[in-house]
mmCIF file of C-alpha atoms in Angstrom:
data_model
loop_
_atom_site.group_PDB
_atom_site.id
_atom_site.type_symbol
_atom_site.label_atom_id
_atom_site.label_comp_id
_atom_site.label_asym_id
_atom_site.label_seq_id
_atom_site.Cartn_x
_atom_site.Cartn_y
_atom_site.Cartn_z
ATOM 1 C CA MET A 975 -36.100 14.897 109.146
ATOM 2 C CA ALA A 976 -33.170 14.492 107.073
ATOM 3 C CA ASN A 977 -29.421 12.918 108.121
ATOM 4 C CA GLY A 978 -31.280 9.974 109.760
ATOM 5 C CA GLU A 979 -28.936 7.529 110.715
ATOM 6 C CA VAL A 980 -27.862 8.330 114.309
ATOM 7 C CA LYS A 981 -24.700 10.652 114.042
ATOM 8 C CA ALA A 982 -24.377 9.880 117.479
ATOM 9 C CA LEU A 983 -20.141 10.256 118.348
ATOM 10 C CA ASP A 984 -19.318 13.340 118.313
ATOM 11 C CA LYS A 985 -15.851 13.706 120.154
ATOM 12 C CA ARG A 986 -15.350 15.736 123.077
ATOM 13 C CA GLN A 987 -11.661 15.132 124.902
ATOM 14 C CA CYS A 988 -10.958 14.966 127.287
ATOM 15 C CA PRO A 989 -8.469 18.350 128.849
ATOM 16 C CA GLU A 990 -6.380 16.307 131.684
ATOM 17 C CA CYS A 991 -5.508 13.349 129.458
ATOM 18 C CA GLY A 992 -6.683 13.736 126.115
ATOM 19 C CA GLY A 993 -9.190 10.980 125.674
ATOM 20 C CA ASP A 994 -12.866 10.932 124.712
ATOM 21 C CA LEU A 995 -16.137 11.722 127.135
ATOM 22 C CA GLU A 996 -18.326 9.583 127.385
ATOM 23 C CA TRP A 997 -21.723 8.444 129.779
ATOM 24 C CA SER A 998 -21.193 6.556 132.331
ATOM 25 C CA ALA A 999 -24.315 4.878 134.296
ATOM 26 C CA ALA A 1000 -22.268 4.383 136.724
ATOM 27 C CA LYS A 1001 -21.806 8.115 137.960
ATOM 28 C CA GLN A 1002 -24.557 8.830 135.457
ATOM 29 C CA ALA A 1003 -22.252 11.616 134.423
ATOM 30 C CA VAL A 1004 -20.551 12.232 131.264
ATOM 31 C CA THR A 1005 -16.439 11.489 132.487
ATOM 32 C CA CYS A 1006 -13.220 10.055 131.301
ATOM 33 C CA PRO A 1007 -13.306 6.418 131.303
ATOM 34 C CA HIS A 1008 -9.286 6.833 131.094
ATOM 35 C CA CYS A 1009 -8.801 9.448 134.007
ATOM 36 C CA GLY A 1010 -12.175 9.342 135.440
ATOM 37 C CA PHE A 1011 -12.223 13.514 134.917
ATOM 38 C CA VAL A 1012 -15.924 14.526 135.295
ATOM 39 C CA PRO A 1013 -16.636 18.041 133.096
ATOM 40 C CA ALA A 1014 -18.962 20.590 134.968
ATOM 41 C CA ALA A 1015 -21.197 20.442 132.044
ATOM 42 C CA GLN A 1016 -22.998 17.966 131.561
ATOM 43 C CA PRO A 1017 -26.361 16.829 128.548
ATOM 44 C CA GLU A 1018 -29.216 17.593 129.215
ATOM 45 C CA THR A 1019 -31.202 16.112 131.938
ATOM 46 C CA SER A 1020 -34.789 15.001 132.222
ATOM 47 C CA ASP A 1021 -35.049 18.349 133.853
ATOM 48 C CA GLN A 1022 -34.859 20.012 130.811
ATOM 49 C CA ALA A 1023 -37.781 17.676 129.258
ATOM 50 C CA GLY A 1024 -39.320 20.733 128.013
ATOM 51 C CA GLN A 1025 -36.882 21.078 125.460
ATOM 52 C CA ILE A 1026 -38.068 17.386 124.122
ATOM 53 C CA VAL A 1027 -40.501 18.619 121.499
ATOM 54 C CA GLU A 1028 -43.619 16.846 120.181
ATOM 55 C CA HIS A 1029 -43.447 16.914 116.501
ATOM 56 C CA ASP A 1030 -47.357 17.102 114.207
ATOM 57 C CA LEU A 1031 -48.103 13.497 112.708
ATOM 58 C CA GLU A 1032 -50.169 15.044 110.538
ATOM 59 C CA SER A 1033 -47.929 17.543 108.818
ATOM 60 C CA ALA A 1034 -44.877 14.245 109.080
ATOM 61 C CA LEU A 1035 -46.934 11.936 107.417
ATOM 62 C CA ALA A 1036 -47.554 14.458 104.156
ATOM 63 C CA SER A 1037 -44.183 15.648 103.679
ATOM 64 C CA VAL A 1038 -41.253 14.473 107.068
ATOM 65 C CA PRO A 1039 -40.238 17.653 108.056
ATOM 66 C CA GLU A 1040 -36.292 18.374 109.216
ATOM 67 C CA VAL A 1041 -35.716 17.860 112.529
ATOM 68 C CA SER A 1042 -32.325 17.297 113.972
ATOM 69 C CA ARG A 1043 -30.685 17.522 116.757
ATOM 70 C CA GLY A 1044 -26.476 17.453 116.638
ATOM 71 C CA LEU A 1045 -26.579 13.983 114.471
ATOM 72 C CA GLN A 1046 -24.121 15.469 111.964
ATOM 73 C CA THR A 1047 -20.753 13.299 112.265
ATOM 74 C CA GLU A 1048 -19.228 10.450 110.478
ATOM 75 C CA THR A 1049 -20.747 6.986 111.202
ATOM 76 C CA VAL A 1050 -20.250 3.551 109.685
ATOM 77 C CA LYS A 1051 -23.675 1.441 108.560
ATOM 78 C CA VAL A 1052 -24.076 -2.144 108.096
ATOM 79 C CA LYS A 1053 -27.041 -4.415 108.274
ATOM 80 C CA CYS A 1054 -27.359 -7.653 109.207
ATOM 81 C CA GLN A 1055 -28.173 -10.171 105.821
ATOM 82 C CA SER A 1056 -30.324 -12.919 108.733
ATOM 83 C CA CYS A 1057 -31.923 -10.270 111.199
ATOM 84 C CA GLN A 1058 -31.625 -7.322 108.778
ATOM 85 C CA ALA A 1059 -31.404 -4.424 111.642
ATOM 86 C CA ILE A 1060 -29.335 -1.643 110.686
ATOM 87 C CA SER A 1061 -26.287 -0.827 113.354
ATOM 88 C CA ILE A 1062 -24.665 1.882 113.587
ATOM 89 C CA PHE A 1063 -20.979 2.257 114.872
ATOM 90 C CA GLU A 1064 -18.087 4.808 115.392
ATOM 91 C CA PRO A 1065 -15.670 4.971 112.332
ATOM 92 C CA GLY A 1066 -12.759 2.956 114.044
ATOM 93 C CA ARG A 1067 -15.205 0.185 115.124
ATOM 94 C CA VAL A 1068 -15.384 -2.984 113.144
ATOM 95 C CA ALA A 1069 -18.647 -5.341 112.377
ATOM 96 C CA GLN A 1070 -17.282 -9.036 112.757
ATOM 97 C CA ARG A 1071 -20.894 -10.226 113.768
ATOM 98 C CA CYS A 1072 -24.267 -8.320 113.960
ATOM 99 C CA GLN A 1073 -24.620 -8.674 117.739
ATOM 100 C CA PHE A 1074 -28.928 -8.927 117.424
ATOM 101 C CA CYS A 1075 -28.330 -12.381 115.645
ATOM 102 C CA GLY A 1076 -25.061 -12.538 116.492
ATOM 103 C CA SER A 1077 -24.661 -13.672 112.064
ATOM 104 C CA PRO A 1078 -21.316 -12.891 110.222
ATOM 105 C CA ALA A 1079 -23.597 -12.331 107.452
ATOM 106 C CA VAL A 1080 -22.969 -8.502 108.038
ATOM 107 C CA MET A 1081 -22.654 -6.091 104.788
ATOM 108 C CA PRO A 1082 -21.955 -2.163 104.364
ATOM 109 C CA TYR A 1083 -25.048 -0.491 104.596
ATOM 110 C CA ASN A 1084 -25.805 2.599 102.698
ATOM 111 C CA GLU A 1085 -29.010 5.009 103.172
ATOM 112 C CA THR A 1086 -31.343 4.976 100.450
ATOM 113 C CA ARG A 1087 -33.587 7.733 101.752
ATOM 114 C CA ASP A 1088 -33.674 10.412 104.729
ATOM 115 C CA PRO A 1089 -34.794 8.694 107.367
ATOM 116 C CA ILE A 1090 -36.072 10.964 110.488
ATOM 117 C CA THR A 1091 -33.549 11.687 113.082
ATOM 118 C CA PRO A 1092 -33.740 10.633 117.205
ATOM 119 C CA GLU A 1093 -33.960 14.532 119.640
ATOM 120 C CA SER A 1094 -34.270 12.331 122.537
ATOM 121 C CA LEU A 1095 -33.231 9.097 124.318
ATOM 122 C CA LEU A 1096 -33.104 7.353 127.674
ATOM 123 C CA PRO A 1097 -29.963 7.079 129.110
ATOM 124 C CA VAL A 1098 -29.069 3.810 130.293
ATOM 125 C CA LYS A 1099 -28.850 3.846 134.107
ATOM 126 C CA LEU A 1100 -27.205 0.256 134.782
ATOM 127 C CA ALA A 1101 -24.044 -0.265 134.178
ATOM 128 C CA GLU A 1102 -21.899 -3.268 132.918
ATOM 129 C CA PRO A 1103 -21.279 -4.885 135.475
ATOM 130 C CA ALA A 1104 -23.783 -4.755 137.207
ATOM 131 C CA VAL A 1105 -26.067 -6.061 134.517
ATOM 132 C CA ARG A 1106 -22.825 -9.128 134.447
ATOM 133 C CA ASP A 1107 -24.898 -9.724 137.893
ATOM 134 C CA ARG A 1108 -28.288 -9.733 137.038
ATOM 135 C CA LEU A 1109 -27.767 -11.975 134.108
ATOM 136 C CA LYS A 1110 -25.874 -14.189 136.146
ATOM 137 C CA ALA A 1111 -28.356 -14.234 138.773
ATOM 138 C CA TRP A 1112 -31.064 -14.821 136.014
ATOM 139 C CA TYR A 1113 -29.410 -17.450 134.594
ATOM 140 C CA SER A 1114 -28.892 -19.158 137.958
ATOM 141 C CA SER A 1115 -32.807 -18.999 138.725
ATOM 142 C CA ARG A 1116 -33.462 -21.404 135.336
ATOM 143 C CA TRP A 1117 -33.670 -24.983 136.725
ATOM 144 C CA PHE A 1118 -33.838 -27.019 133.675
ATOM 145 C CA ALA A 1119 -31.096 -24.391 131.819
ATOM 146 C CA PRO A 1120 -27.715 -26.587 131.216
ATOM 147 C CA ASN A 1121 -24.703 -25.897 133.592
ATOM 148 C CA ARG A 1122 -22.994 -24.873 131.091
ATOM 149 C CA LEU A 1123 -25.343 -21.888 130.517
ATOM 150 C CA LYS A 1124 -24.934 -20.668 134.097
ATOM 151 C CA SER A 1125 -21.489 -19.929 133.189
ATOM 152 C CA ALA A 1126 -19.468 -16.723 133.255
ATOM 153 C CA ALA A 1127 -18.752 -16.775 129.992
ATOM 154 C CA LEU A 1128 -21.816 -17.077 128.584
ATOM 155 C CA THR A 1129 -22.259 -13.009 129.484
ATOM 156 C CA ASP A 1130 -19.530 -12.129 127.203
ATOM 157 C CA THR A 1131 -21.375 -12.282 124.301
ATOM 158 C CA LEU A 1132 -22.568 -9.043 125.838
ATOM 159 C CA HIS A 1133 -23.618 -5.393 123.989
ATOM 160 C CA ALA A 1134 -24.880 -2.648 124.684
ATOM 161 C CA ILE A 1135 -27.210 -0.974 122.406
ATOM 162 C CA TYR A 1136 -29.943 1.696 121.378
ATOM 163 C CA LEU A 1137 -32.555 0.732 120.271
ATOM 164 C CA PRO A 1138 -34.909 3.477 117.998
ATOM 165 C CA TYR A 1139 -38.446 3.739 119.076
ATOM 166 C CA TRP A 1140 -41.663 6.410 118.355
ATOM 167 C CA THR A 1141 -43.856 7.694 120.734
ATOM 168 C CA PHE A 1142 -46.940 9.152 119.882
ATOM 169 C CA ASP A 1143 -49.492 10.828 122.067
ATOM 170 C CA ALA A 1144 -53.225 11.944 121.341
ATOM 171 C CA GLN A 1145 -56.393 13.181 122.257
ATOM 172 C CA ALA A 1146 -58.484 10.277 121.736
ATOM 173 C CA ASP A 1147 -62.520 10.717 121.543
ATOM 174 C CA ALA A 1148 -65.437 7.278 121.572
ATOM 175 C CA ARG A 1149 -68.646 6.664 120.917
ATOM 176 C CA TRP A 1150 -69.838 3.585 122.431
ATOM 177 C CA THR A 1151 -73.155 1.423 121.563
ATOM 178 C CA ALA A 1152 -73.880 -2.343 123.511
ATOM 179 C CA GLU A 1153 -76.631 -4.130 124.578
ATOM 180 C CA SER A 1154 -76.560 -4.284 128.549
ATOM 181 C CA GLY A 1155 -77.928 -7.517 130.352
ATOM 182 C CA ASP A 1156 -78.805 -7.927 133.861
ATOM 183 C CA TYR A 1157 -78.714 -11.778 134.999
ATOM 184 C CA TYR A 1158 -82.459 -13.013 136.840
ATOM 185 C CA TYR A 1159 -83.256 -15.824 138.052
ATOM 186 C CA GLU A 1160 -86.817 -18.934 137.685
ATOM 187 C CA THR A 1161 -87.652 -21.509 139.132
ATOM 188 C CA GLU A 1162 -87.775 -24.158 137.197
ATOM 189 C CA TYR A 1163 -88.971 -27.916 138.036
ATOM 190 C CA ILE A 1164 -87.424 -30.920 137.141
ATOM 191 C CA THR A 1165 -88.343 -34.506 137.520
ATOM 192 C CA ASN A 1166 -85.514 -37.087 138.549
ATOM 193 C CA ALA A 1167 -84.541 -39.882 137.367
ATOM 194 C CA GLN A 1168 -86.268 -41.362 140.765
ATOM 195 C CA GLY A 1169 -89.626 -40.018 139.965
ATOM 196 C CA GLN A 1170 -89.159 -37.095 142.661
ATOM 197 C CA ARG A 1171 -89.983 -33.485 141.716
ATOM 198 C CA GLN A 1172 -87.463 -31.021 141.997
ATOM 199 C CA SER A 1173 -86.937 -27.498 142.310
ATOM 200 C CA ARG A 1174 -84.011 -25.419 140.786
ATOM 201 C CA GLN A 1175 -82.700 -21.941 139.865
ATOM 202 C CA VAL A 1176 -81.620 -20.371 136.407
ATOM 203 C CA ARG A 1177 -80.070 -17.555 135.321
ATOM 204 C CA LYS A 1178 -81.071 -15.572 132.360
ATOM 205 C CA VAL A 1179 -80.434 -12.095 131.026
ATOM 206 C CA ARG A 1180 -82.944 -9.307 130.686
ATOM 207 C CA TRP A 1181 -80.933 -7.317 127.716
ATOM 208 C CA TYR A 1182 -81.492 -3.737 126.751
ATOM 209 C CA PHE A 1183 -79.786 -0.559 124.717
ATOM 210 C CA THR A 1184 -77.190 1.588 126.397
ATOM 211 C CA SER A 1185 -75.055 3.777 124.869
ATOM 212 C CA GLY A 1186 -72.422 6.176 126.453
ATOM 213 C CA GLN A 1187 -68.928 8.180 124.685
ATOM 214 C CA LEU A 1188 -65.241 8.446 126.226
ATOM 215 C CA HIS A 1189 -62.684 11.218 126.124
ATOM 216 C CA HIS A 1190 -59.351 10.080 127.184
ATOM 217 C CA PHE A 1191 -55.225 11.621 126.415
ATOM 218 C CA PHE A 1192 -52.530 9.145 125.267
ATOM 219 C CA ASP A 1193 -49.390 10.803 126.432
ATOM 220 C CA ASP A 1194 -46.008 8.471 124.909
ATOM 221 C CA ASP A 1195 -47.523 5.411 123.282
ATOM 222 C CA LEU A 1196 -44.778 3.291 122.823
ATOM 223 C CA VAL A 1197 -44.688 1.895 119.336
ATOM 224 C CA PRO A 1198 -40.815 -0.117 119.023
ATOM 225 C CA GLY A 1199 -39.052 0.543 115.516
ATOM 226 C CA THR A 1200 -36.625 -2.645 116.050
ATOM 227 C CA VAL A 1201 -36.289 -5.302 113.780
ATOM 228 C CA GLY A 1202 -33.149 -7.319 116.259
ATOM 229 C CA VAL A 1203 -34.443 -7.440 119.011
ATOM 230 C CA ARG A 1204 -37.672 -10.134 119.440
ATOM 231 C CA MET A 1205 -40.756 -8.601 120.025
ATOM 232 C CA ASP A 1206 -41.811 -11.014 122.895
ATOM 233 C CA LEU A 1207 -39.000 -10.148 125.138
ATOM 234 C CA LEU A 1208 -38.513 -6.993 124.367
ATOM 235 C CA HIS A 1209 -42.655 -6.268 125.489
ATOM 236 C CA LYS A 1210 -41.397 -8.283 128.733
ATOM 237 C CA VAL A 1211 -38.997 -5.745 129.812
ATOM 238 C CA GLU A 1212 -41.275 -2.468 129.006
ATOM 239 C CA PRO A 1213 -41.991 -0.056 129.950
ATOM 240 C CA PHE A 1214 -39.364 2.322 129.075
ATOM 241 C CA PRO A 1215 -40.223 5.474 131.521
ATOM 242 C CA THR A 1216 -40.203 7.756 129.119
ATOM 243 C CA ALA A 1217 -40.592 10.621 131.600
ATOM 244 C CA GLU A 1218 -36.683 10.405 132.157
ATOM 245 C CA LEU A 1219 -36.027 11.163 128.398
ATOM 246 C CA ALA A 1220 -33.437 13.935 127.772
ATOM 247 C CA PRO A 1221 -32.506 15.599 125.008
ATOM 248 C CA TYR A 1222 -30.147 13.683 122.407
ATOM 249 C CA ASP A 1223 -26.657 14.405 123.185
ATOM 250 C CA PRO A 1224 -23.741 12.372 121.408
ATOM 251 C CA ALA A 1225 -22.128 11.536 124.766
ATOM 252 C CA PHE A 1226 -24.620 9.348 125.732
ATOM 253 C CA VAL A 1227 -24.437 7.035 122.801
ATOM 254 C CA ARG A 1228 -20.398 6.784 122.382
ATOM 255 C CA GLY A 1229 -18.995 3.594 122.404
ATOM 256 C CA TRP A 1230 -23.127 1.687 121.824
ATOM 257 C CA THR A 1231 -24.659 0.364 118.761
ATOM 258 C CA VAL A 1232 -27.182 1.913 117.543
ATOM 259 C CA GLU A 1233 -29.769 0.530 115.547
ATOM 260 C CA ARG A 1234 -31.233 2.256 112.722
ATOM 261 C CA TYR A 1235 -35.389 1.843 112.851
ATOM 262 C CA GLN A 1236 -36.580 -0.056 109.771
ATOM 263 C CA VAL A 1237 -40.651 0.536 111.581
ATOM 264 C CA ASP A 1238 -40.826 3.781 109.836
ATOM 265 C CA LEU A 1239 -43.142 7.138 110.571
ATOM 266 C CA ARG A 1240 -46.288 5.713 108.872
ATOM 267 C CA ALA A 1241 -46.580 2.463 109.937
ATOM 268 C CA ALA A 1242 -45.428 3.034 113.606
ATOM 269 C CA SER A 1243 -48.492 5.801 113.555
ATOM 270 C CA SER A 1244 -50.679 3.003 112.373
ATOM 271 C CA GLN A 1245 -49.604 0.300 114.986
ATOM 272 C CA SER A 1246 -50.064 2.406 117.636
ATOM 273 C CA GLN A 1247 -53.519 4.085 116.691
ATOM 274 C CA GLU A 1248 -54.743 0.042 116.565
ATOM 275 C CA GLN A 1249 -53.297 0.277 120.151
ATOM 276 C CA MET A 1250 -55.230 3.075 121.117
ATOM 277 C CA ARG A 1251 -58.126 1.641 119.795
ATOM 278 C CA GLN A 1252 -57.573 -1.742 121.758
ATOM 279 C CA VAL A 1253 -57.180 0.189 124.615
ATOM 280 C CA LEU A 1254 -59.689 2.919 123.979
ATOM 281 C CA PHE A 1255 -62.482 -0.692 123.840
ATOM 282 C CA SER A 1256 -61.494 -1.576 127.008
ATOM 283 C CA LEU A 1257 -61.961 1.723 128.394
ATOM 284 C CA CYS A 1258 -65.622 1.577 126.585
ATOM 285 C CA GLU A 1259 -66.080 -2.063 128.159
ATOM 286 C CA GLN A 1260 -66.126 -0.688 131.436
ATOM 287 C CA GLN A 1261 -68.698 2.250 130.900
ATOM 288 C CA VAL A 1262 -71.053 -0.673 129.872
ATOM 289 C CA PRO A 1263 -73.303 -0.802 132.934
ATOM 290 C CA GLY A 1264 -75.156 -4.607 134.080
ATOM 291 C CA ASP A 1265 -74.235 -8.337 134.641
ATOM 292 C CA THR A 1266 -72.468 -8.740 131.304
ATOM 293 C CA HIS A 1267 -72.910 -7.212 127.616
ATOM 294 C CA ARG A 1268 -72.975 -8.517 124.083
ATOM 295 C CA ASN A 1269 -72.115 -6.284 120.825
ATOM 296 C CA LEU A 1270 -70.193 -3.351 122.177
ATOM 297 C CA ASP A 1271 -69.184 -0.978 119.129
ATOM 298 C CA VAL A 1272 -66.772 1.504 119.789
ATOM 299 C CA THR A 1273 -66.194 4.476 117.018
ATOM 300 C CA SER A 1274 -63.239 6.380 117.958
ATOM 301 C CA ARG A 1275 -61.958 9.662 116.639
ATOM 302 C CA PHE A 1276 -58.477 11.176 117.458
ATOM 303 C CA SER A 1277 -56.740 14.418 117.272
ATOM 304 C CA ASP A 1278 -53.971 16.323 118.041
ATOM 305 C CA ARG A 1279 -51.811 13.482 117.685
ATOM 306 C CA THR A 1280 -48.346 14.171 117.934
ATOM 307 C CA PHE A 1281 -44.806 11.918 117.489
ATOM 308 C CA LYS A 1282 -41.421 11.256 118.377
ATOM 309 C CA HIS A 1283 -38.560 9.666 117.408
ATOM 310 C CA VAL A 1284 -36.281 8.203 120.347
ATOM 311 C CA LEU A 1285 -33.725 5.799 121.756
ATOM 312 C CA VAL A 1286 -33.994 3.699 124.412
ATOM 313 C CA PRO A 1287 -30.830 1.571 126.509
ATOM 314 C CA VAL A 1288 -31.146 -2.598 126.486
ATOM 315 C CA TRP A 1289 -28.266 -5.216 126.708
ATOM 316 C CA LEU A 1290 -28.578 -7.782 124.533
ATOM 317 C CA VAL A 1291 -27.458 -11.576 124.703
ATOM 318 C CA SER A 1292 -27.576 -13.332 121.652
ATOM 319 C CA TYR A 1293 -26.043 -16.815 121.467
ATOM 320 C CA THR A 1294 -26.297 -20.045 119.900
ATOM 321 C CA PHE A 1295 -27.021 -22.706 121.518
ATOM 322 C CA GLY A 1296 -26.652 -25.974 119.664
ATOM 323 C CA ARG A 1297 -28.783 -25.350 116.503
ATOM 324 C CA LYS A 1298 -30.983 -22.686 117.607
ATOM 325 C CA ALA A 1299 -30.393 -19.139 118.390
ATOM 326 C CA PHE A 1300 -31.296 -17.425 121.802
ATOM 327 C CA GLN A 1301 -31.642 -13.864 123.243
ATOM 328 C CA THR A 1302 -31.734 -12.509 126.672
ATOM 329 C CA VAL A 1303 -33.198 -8.715 126.915
ATOM 330 C CA VAL A 1304 -32.416 -6.342 129.791
ATOM 331 C CA ASN A 1305 -34.177 -2.810 130.339
ATOM 332 C CA GLY A 1306 -30.845 -0.923 130.641
ATOM 333 C CA TYR A 1307 -32.879 1.412 132.273
ATOM 334 C CA THR A 1308 -35.362 -0.480 134.850
ATOM 335 C CA GLY A 1309 -32.974 -4.058 134.540
ATOM 336 C CA ALA A 1310 -36.301 -5.842 133.820
ATOM 337 C CA ILE A 1311 -34.997 -9.428 132.427
ATOM 338 C CA ALA A 1312 -36.243 -11.283 129.640
ATOM 339 C CA GLY A 1313 -34.695 -14.167 127.735
ATOM 340 C CA ASP A 1314 -35.081 -17.932 126.240
ATOM 341 C CA ARG A 1315 -33.087 -20.569 127.166
ATOM 342 C CA PRO A 1316 -32.083 -24.222 126.112
ATOM 343 C CA THR A 1317 -33.437 -26.820 128.253
ATOM 344 C CA SER A 1318 -31.310 -29.587 129.573
ATOM 345 C CA TRP A 1319 -33.347 -32.935 129.074
ATOM 346 C CA THR A 1320 -30.539 -34.065 131.401
ATOM 347 C CA LYS A 1321 -32.013 -31.781 134.646
ATOM 348 C CA ILE A 1322 -35.677 -32.578 133.347
ATOM 349 C CA PHE A 1323 -34.914 -36.263 133.678
ATOM 350 C CA PHE A 1324 -33.559 -36.731 136.872
ATOM 351 C CA TYR A 1325 -36.273 -34.195 138.836
ATOM 352 C CA ILE A 1326 -39.066 -34.676 136.795
ATOM 353 C CA ILE A 1327 -39.077 -38.233 135.211
ATOM 354 C CA LEU A 1328 -36.915 -40.492 137.342
ATOM 355 C CA PRO A 1329 -38.845 -39.236 140.777
ATOM 356 C CA LEU A 1330 -42.132 -40.186 139.023
ATOM 357 C CA MET A 1331 -40.924 -43.481 137.846
ATOM 358 C CA VAL A 1332 -39.816 -44.469 141.180
ATOM 359 C CA LEU A 1333 -42.713 -43.293 142.705
ATOM 360 C CA ALA A 1334 -44.967 -45.346 139.972
ATOM 361 C CA LEU A 1335 -42.606 -48.451 140.853
ATOM 362 C CA ILE A 1336 -43.133 -47.835 144.689
ATOM 363 C CA ALA A 1337 -46.738 -47.300 143.740
ATOM 364 C CA LEU A 1338 -46.663 -50.576 142.251
ATOM 365 C CA SER A 1339 -45.546 -53.361 144.994
ATOM 366 C CA GLN A 1340 -47.685 -52.151 147.127
ATOM 367 C CA TRP A 1341 -50.688 -52.786 144.869
ATOM 368 C CA ARG A 1342 -48.786 -56.317 144.469
#
């Protein structure tokens, strides 16, 4: 798939005022942010999701095909020298700092090979004011965070970013063998310290060989292609509902930063297959009869493997508190929030340590 960066920014002008049309999360339509005009012709939505193509994985791995959808406009790319994220901007924008980690060490980036271009995306549903309100409420619920963290100023670092993802489909056929165990009980007699004879029930296991097979279809197994967002946080705001994917349209991403994937197709397909194997192991484990089992062995085979490269929206807060960097991620479609935050040791002292000290002093005085 040639011309690999997300060339996301064809200009569609408003017929009323001449401004650039862009996607409005609040109105769920392409609008003019200047005069509010909503054109009758809108981008294709999930109602036309049949137009989103699943590509044969084996053919792609052998020779990357040329597949692109309307991504042929000029863009500017920069690479962060700290977190290695590659960001793609409109030509008129200037990147002062990395929008993922906040580092000022961003350098122009020239593509050295043709990556795969996304053909579909998940349109953002949450507008910026709603995200700010959610973040303020979320920060306010962090009891031991410093008060300064809960101020509105923190959300000034809020950025709208489209992240690269891979989706994989596959038909999986698995065969398993295991030793199943049924519990049974035997009575044993012991003599206690007083010389009395006592009985007790001892659980034992009767082992026997079992086997079976499983057929399972994986639909849109997700693998992130990002390096700019921490994986532990990203997994906490998943899933991104791929049933709602829309065919790519430049209006969806205008005004947003788009990250270019750095987990390539080969690496992503290997990760997906490992994820599928773990799921298959769990599914086969559920089939094993008996009260318990051991030595479960699963042999799996995958066929009809296909993939898509898609974009999903997140709102990202990156900031430095003291000497440590923090991130908070908001799913731009579902609103799920995950993040880490600094700890106020002053609050911990007054809310936990000091009350414990008071209780200890009271107990000590009563003991005396």
